[in-house]
CSV table of C-alpha atoms in Angstrom, one decimal:
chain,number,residue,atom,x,y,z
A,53,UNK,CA,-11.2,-32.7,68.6
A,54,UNK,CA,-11.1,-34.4,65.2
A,55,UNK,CA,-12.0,-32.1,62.1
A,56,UNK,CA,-15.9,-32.3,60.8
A,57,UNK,CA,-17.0,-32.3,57.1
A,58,UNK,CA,-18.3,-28.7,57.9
A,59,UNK,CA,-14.8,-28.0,59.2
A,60,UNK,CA,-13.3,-29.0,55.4
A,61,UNK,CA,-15.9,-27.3,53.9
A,62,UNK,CA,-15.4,-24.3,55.2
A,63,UNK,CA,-11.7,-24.6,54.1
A,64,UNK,CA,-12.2,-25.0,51.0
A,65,UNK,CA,-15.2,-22.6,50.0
A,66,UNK,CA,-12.9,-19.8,50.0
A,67,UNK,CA,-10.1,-20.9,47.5
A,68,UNK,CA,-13.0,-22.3,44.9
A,69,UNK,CA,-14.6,-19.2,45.0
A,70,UNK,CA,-11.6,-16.9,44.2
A,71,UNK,CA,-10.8,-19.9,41.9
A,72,UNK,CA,-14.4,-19.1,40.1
A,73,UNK,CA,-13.7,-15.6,39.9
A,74,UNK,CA,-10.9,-15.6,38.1
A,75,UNK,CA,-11.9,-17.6,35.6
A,76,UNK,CA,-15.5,-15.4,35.3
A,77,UNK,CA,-12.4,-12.3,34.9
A,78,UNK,CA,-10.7,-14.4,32.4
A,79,UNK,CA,-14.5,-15.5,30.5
A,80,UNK,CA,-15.1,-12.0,30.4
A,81,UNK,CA,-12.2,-10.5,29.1
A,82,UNK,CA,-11.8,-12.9,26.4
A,83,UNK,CA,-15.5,-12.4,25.5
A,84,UNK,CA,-15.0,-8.5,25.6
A,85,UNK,CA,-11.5,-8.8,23.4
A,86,UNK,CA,-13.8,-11.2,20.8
A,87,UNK,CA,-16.1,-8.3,20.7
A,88,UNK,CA,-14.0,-5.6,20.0
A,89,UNK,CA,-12.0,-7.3,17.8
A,90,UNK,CA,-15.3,-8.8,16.0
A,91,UNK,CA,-16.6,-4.9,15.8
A,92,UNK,CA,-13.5,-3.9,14.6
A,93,UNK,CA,-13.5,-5.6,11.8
A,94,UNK,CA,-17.6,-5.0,10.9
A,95,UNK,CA,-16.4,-1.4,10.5
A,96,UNK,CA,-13.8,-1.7,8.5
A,97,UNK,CA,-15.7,-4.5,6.0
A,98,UNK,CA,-18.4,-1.9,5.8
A,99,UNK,CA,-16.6,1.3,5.1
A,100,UNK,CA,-14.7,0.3,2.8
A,101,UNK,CA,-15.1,1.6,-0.7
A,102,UNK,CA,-16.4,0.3,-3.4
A,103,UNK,CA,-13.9,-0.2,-6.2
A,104,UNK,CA,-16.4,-1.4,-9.2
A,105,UNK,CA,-16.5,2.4,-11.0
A,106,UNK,CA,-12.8,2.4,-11.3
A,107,UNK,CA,-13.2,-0.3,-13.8
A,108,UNK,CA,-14.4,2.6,-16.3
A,109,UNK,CA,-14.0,6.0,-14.6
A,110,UNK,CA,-11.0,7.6,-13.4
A,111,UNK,CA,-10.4,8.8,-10.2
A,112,UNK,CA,-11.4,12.7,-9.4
A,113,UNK,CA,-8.3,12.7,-7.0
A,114,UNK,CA,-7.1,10.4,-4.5
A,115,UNK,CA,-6.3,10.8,-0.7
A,116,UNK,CA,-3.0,10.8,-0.8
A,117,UNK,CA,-3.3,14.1,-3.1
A,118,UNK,CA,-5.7,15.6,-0.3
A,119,UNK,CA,-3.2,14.5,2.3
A,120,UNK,CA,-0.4,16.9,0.4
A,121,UNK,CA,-3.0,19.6,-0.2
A,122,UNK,CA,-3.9,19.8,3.7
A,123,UNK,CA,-0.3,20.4,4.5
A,124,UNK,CA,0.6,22.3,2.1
A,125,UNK,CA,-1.8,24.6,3.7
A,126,UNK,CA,-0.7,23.7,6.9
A,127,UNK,CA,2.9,25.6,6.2
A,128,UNK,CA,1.5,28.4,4.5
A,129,UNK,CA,1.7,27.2,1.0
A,130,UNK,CA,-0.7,26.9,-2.2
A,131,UNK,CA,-1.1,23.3,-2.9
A,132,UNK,CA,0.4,22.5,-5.9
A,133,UNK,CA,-0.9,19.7,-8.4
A,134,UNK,CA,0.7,18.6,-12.0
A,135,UNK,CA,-1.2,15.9,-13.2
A,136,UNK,CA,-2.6,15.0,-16.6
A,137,UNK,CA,-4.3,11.5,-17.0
A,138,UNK,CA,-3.0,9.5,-20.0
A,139,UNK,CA,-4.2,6.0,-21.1
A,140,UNK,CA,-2.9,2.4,-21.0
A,141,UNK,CA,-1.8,3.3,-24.3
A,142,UNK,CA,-0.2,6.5,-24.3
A,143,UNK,CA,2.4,5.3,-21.2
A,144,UNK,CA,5.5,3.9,-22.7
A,145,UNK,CA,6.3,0.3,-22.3
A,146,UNK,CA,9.4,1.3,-21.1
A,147,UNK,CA,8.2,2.8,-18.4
A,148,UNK,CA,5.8,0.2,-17.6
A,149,UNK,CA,8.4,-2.5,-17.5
A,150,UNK,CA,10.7,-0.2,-15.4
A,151,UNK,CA,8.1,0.0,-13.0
A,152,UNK,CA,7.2,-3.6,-12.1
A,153,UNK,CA,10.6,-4.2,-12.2
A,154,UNK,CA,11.5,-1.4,-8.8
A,155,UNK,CA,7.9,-1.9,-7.3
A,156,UNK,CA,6.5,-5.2,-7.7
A,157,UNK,CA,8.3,-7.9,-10.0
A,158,UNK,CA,5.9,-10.5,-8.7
A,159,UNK,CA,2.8,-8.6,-10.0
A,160,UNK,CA,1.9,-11.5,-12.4
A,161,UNK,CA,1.7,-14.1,-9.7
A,162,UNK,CA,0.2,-12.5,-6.8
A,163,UNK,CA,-3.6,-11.0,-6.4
A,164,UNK,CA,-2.9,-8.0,-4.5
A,165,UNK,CA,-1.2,-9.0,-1.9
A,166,UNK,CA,2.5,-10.8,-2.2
A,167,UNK,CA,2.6,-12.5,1.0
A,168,UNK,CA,6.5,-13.9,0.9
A,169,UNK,CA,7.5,-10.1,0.4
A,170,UNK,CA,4.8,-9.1,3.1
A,171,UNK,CA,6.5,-12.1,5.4
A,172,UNK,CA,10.0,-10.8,4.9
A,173,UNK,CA,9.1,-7.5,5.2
A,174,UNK,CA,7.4,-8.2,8.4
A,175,UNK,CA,10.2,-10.1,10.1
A,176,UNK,CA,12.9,-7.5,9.1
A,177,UNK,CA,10.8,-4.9,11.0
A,178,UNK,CA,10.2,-7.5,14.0
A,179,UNK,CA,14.6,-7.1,14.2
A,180,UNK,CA,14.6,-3.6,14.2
A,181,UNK,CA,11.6,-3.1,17.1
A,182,UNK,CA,9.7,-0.7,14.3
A,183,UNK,CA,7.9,-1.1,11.1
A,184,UNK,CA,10.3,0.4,8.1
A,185,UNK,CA,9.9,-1.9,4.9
A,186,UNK,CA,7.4,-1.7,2.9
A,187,UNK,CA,7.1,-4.9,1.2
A,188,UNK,CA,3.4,-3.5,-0.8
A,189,UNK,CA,2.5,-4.5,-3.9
A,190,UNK,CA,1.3,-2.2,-6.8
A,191,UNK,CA,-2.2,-3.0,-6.3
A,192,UNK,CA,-1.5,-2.3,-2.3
A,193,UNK,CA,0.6,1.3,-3.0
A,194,UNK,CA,-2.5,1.7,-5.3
A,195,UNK,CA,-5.3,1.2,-2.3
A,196,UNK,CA,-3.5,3.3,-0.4
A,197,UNK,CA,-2.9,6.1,-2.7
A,198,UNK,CA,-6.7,6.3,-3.8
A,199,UNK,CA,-8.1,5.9,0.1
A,200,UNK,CA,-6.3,5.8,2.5
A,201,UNK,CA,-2.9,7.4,4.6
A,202,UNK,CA,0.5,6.8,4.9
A,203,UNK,CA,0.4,5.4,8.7
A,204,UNK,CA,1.8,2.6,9.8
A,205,UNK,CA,-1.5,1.6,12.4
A,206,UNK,CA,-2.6,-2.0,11.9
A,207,UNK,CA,-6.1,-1.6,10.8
A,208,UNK,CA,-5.0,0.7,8.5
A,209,UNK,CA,-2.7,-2.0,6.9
A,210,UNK,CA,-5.8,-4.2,7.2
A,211,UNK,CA,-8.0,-2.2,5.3
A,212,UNK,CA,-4.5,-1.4,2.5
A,213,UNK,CA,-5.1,-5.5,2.5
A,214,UNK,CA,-8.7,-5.8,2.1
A,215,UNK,CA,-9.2,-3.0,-0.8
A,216,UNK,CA,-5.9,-4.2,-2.9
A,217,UNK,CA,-7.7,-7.9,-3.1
A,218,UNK,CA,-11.0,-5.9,-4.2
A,219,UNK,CA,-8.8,-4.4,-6.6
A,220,UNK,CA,-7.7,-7.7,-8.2
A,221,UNK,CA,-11.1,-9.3,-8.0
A,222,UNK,CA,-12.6,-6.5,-9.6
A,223,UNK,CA,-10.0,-4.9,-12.5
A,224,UNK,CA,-7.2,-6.4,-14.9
A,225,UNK,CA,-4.2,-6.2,-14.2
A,226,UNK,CA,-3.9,-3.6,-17.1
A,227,UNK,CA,-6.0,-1.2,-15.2
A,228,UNK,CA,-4.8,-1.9,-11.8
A,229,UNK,CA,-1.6,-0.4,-13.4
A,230,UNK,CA,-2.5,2.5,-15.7
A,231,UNK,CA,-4.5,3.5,-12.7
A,232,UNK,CA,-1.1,3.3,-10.5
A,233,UNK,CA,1.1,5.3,-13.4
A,234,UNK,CA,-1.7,8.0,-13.1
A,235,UNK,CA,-1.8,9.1,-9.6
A,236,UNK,CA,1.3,7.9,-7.9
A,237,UNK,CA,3.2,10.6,-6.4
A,238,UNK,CA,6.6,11.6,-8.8
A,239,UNK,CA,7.9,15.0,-7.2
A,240,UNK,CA,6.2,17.6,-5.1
A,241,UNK,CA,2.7,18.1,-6.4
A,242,UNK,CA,3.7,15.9,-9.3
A,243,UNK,CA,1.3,13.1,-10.0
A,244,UNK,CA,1.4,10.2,-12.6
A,245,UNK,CA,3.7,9.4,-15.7
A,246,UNK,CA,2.7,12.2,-17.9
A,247,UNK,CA,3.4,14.9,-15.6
A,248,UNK,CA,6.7,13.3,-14.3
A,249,UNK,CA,7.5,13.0,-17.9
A,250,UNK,CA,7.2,16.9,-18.8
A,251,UNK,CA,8.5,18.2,-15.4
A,252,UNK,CA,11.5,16.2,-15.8
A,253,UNK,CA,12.5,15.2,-19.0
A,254,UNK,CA,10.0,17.8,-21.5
A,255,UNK,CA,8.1,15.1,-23.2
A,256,UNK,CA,5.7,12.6,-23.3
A,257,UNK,CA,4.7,9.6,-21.1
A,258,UNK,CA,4.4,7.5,-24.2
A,259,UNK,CA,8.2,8.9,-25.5
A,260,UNK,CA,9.9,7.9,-22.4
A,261,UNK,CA,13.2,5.9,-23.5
A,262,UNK,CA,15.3,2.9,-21.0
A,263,UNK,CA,17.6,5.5,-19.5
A,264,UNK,CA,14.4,8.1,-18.4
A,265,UNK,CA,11.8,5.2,-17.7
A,266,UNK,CA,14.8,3.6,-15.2
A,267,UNK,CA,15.1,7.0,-13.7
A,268,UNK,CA,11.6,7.6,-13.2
A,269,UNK,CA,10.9,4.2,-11.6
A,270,UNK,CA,14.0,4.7,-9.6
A,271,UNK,CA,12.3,7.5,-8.1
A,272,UNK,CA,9.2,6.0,-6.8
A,273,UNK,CA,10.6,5.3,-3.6
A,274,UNK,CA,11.4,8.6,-2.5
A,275,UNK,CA,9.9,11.4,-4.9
A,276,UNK,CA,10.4,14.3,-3.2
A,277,UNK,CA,13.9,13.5,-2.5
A,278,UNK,CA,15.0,12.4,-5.7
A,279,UNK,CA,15.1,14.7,-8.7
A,280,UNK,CA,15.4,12.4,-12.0
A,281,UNK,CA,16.3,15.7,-14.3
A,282,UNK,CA,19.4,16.0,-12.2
A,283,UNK,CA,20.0,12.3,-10.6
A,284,UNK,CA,22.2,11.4,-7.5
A,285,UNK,CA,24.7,8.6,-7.3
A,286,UNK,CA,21.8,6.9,-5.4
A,287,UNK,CA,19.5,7.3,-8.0
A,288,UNK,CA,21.9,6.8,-10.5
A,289,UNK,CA,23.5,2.9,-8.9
A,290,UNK,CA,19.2,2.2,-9.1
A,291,UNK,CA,18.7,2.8,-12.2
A,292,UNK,CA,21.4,1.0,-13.5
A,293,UNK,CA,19.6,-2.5,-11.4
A,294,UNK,CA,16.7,-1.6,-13.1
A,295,UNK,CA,17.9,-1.5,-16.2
A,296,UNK,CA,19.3,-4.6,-16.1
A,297,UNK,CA,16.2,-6.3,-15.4
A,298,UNK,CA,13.9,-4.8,-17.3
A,299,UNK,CA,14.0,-7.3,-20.8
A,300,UNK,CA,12.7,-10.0,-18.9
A,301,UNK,CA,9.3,-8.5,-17.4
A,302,UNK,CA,6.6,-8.0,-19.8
A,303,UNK,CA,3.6,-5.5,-18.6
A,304,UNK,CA,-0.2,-6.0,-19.6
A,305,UNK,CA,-0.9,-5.4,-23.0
A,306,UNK,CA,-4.5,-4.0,-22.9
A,307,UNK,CA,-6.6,-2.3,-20.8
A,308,UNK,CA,-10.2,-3.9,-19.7
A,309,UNK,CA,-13.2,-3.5,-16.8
């Protein structure tokens, strides 16, 4: 018996329905990914902090200095914190140059976020299956230090992105950097220039020659490892770079909201 319309029908209702829910699956999914991803980023745009005061008041303390605090406890120990706040001025320009020189020697032409060094940095971690290199800008080590963690999860980075272009839209560069040389992390519960300066070398920020500036900026990358009163070979090979470099970088001149 030949095959009716009813017949063909019937063979084909079947497939276009599990054709149709698939693609509701697929509709739904896509519409549920939009939505978390569209929540996700609501909370972080509205918790993040607001960085106008910083334009005339200094930080109380940051979260990085919390962080060290809470495990310092965590092992038994009494936190430990050296830090005196100096001015723009009082910071030698040594010191200054020494530092955009190891940290961030595009810190002229980028506004908060250098993304060649972030693409680089990025596909060198994509090789090695992990994230390793930094690749952060002052202004970025900056919005970290004041709010944020050390982790390596992606919103966090997110939110490190969001709050270093606050930072530039909001501040000088000037203050964007005496703010960095006053909380950054130089030693073990050693925070900013001035302390670094007198734990290590007995003087003052704004007395800091080449050879101790090179040192101190040398350090940055690994401050509790690294003692600048009594430098490695390591150290020693990275000051010497930054040394050489540091004539042709000039740093901010003056400090403004």
């Amino acid at each position: 018996m030949p095959r009716t319309d009813v017949d063909a029908d019937a063979d084909v209702r079947p497939e276009a329905s599990t054709a149709r829910r698939i693609l509701g699956s697929i509709g739904q999914w896509t519409l549920g990914s939009l939505g978390v991803g569209f929540g996700c980023l609501a909370y972080i745009y509205l918790t993040l902090p607001d960085v106008r005061p910083l334009r005339t008041t200094n930080p109380d303390t940051t979260a990085f200095i919390e962080l060290r605090a809470r495990e310092a406890l965590d092992n038994g120990r009494t936190p430990r914190r050296l830090q005196r706040w100096v001015s723009y001025s009082r910071i030698s320009p040594d010191l200054k140059r020494a530092v955009l020189v190891a940290e961030d020697d595009a810190f002229w032409q980028h506004e908060g976020v250098d993304f060649e060094q972030l693409q680089l940095s990025l596909e060198k971690d994509w090789a090695r299956g992990r994230l390793l290199r930094g690749g952060s800008t002052i202004t970025q080590q900056l919005a970290k230090n004041l709010y944020l963690s050390p982790s390596k999860n992606p919103l966090r980075k997110l939110r490190e992105l969001i709050i270093a272009r606050r930072l530039e839209a909001e501040l000088k560069k000037a203050r964007i950097l005496e703010l960095y040389l006053n909380v950054i992390e130089w030693g073990d519960g050693i925070y900013g220039a001035e302390a670094a300066a007198r734990a290590y070398f007995q003087t003052s920020a704004a007395a800091l020659g080449p050879a101790e500036a090179a040192l101190l900026a040398a350090a940055i990358i690994n401050p509790r490892g690294w003692n600048p009163a009594h430098p490695s070979s390591g150290l020693i090979r990275r000051q010497q770079l930054i040394l050489r470099r540091m004539r042709v970088v000039s740093p901010p001149e003056e400090v403004g909201g």
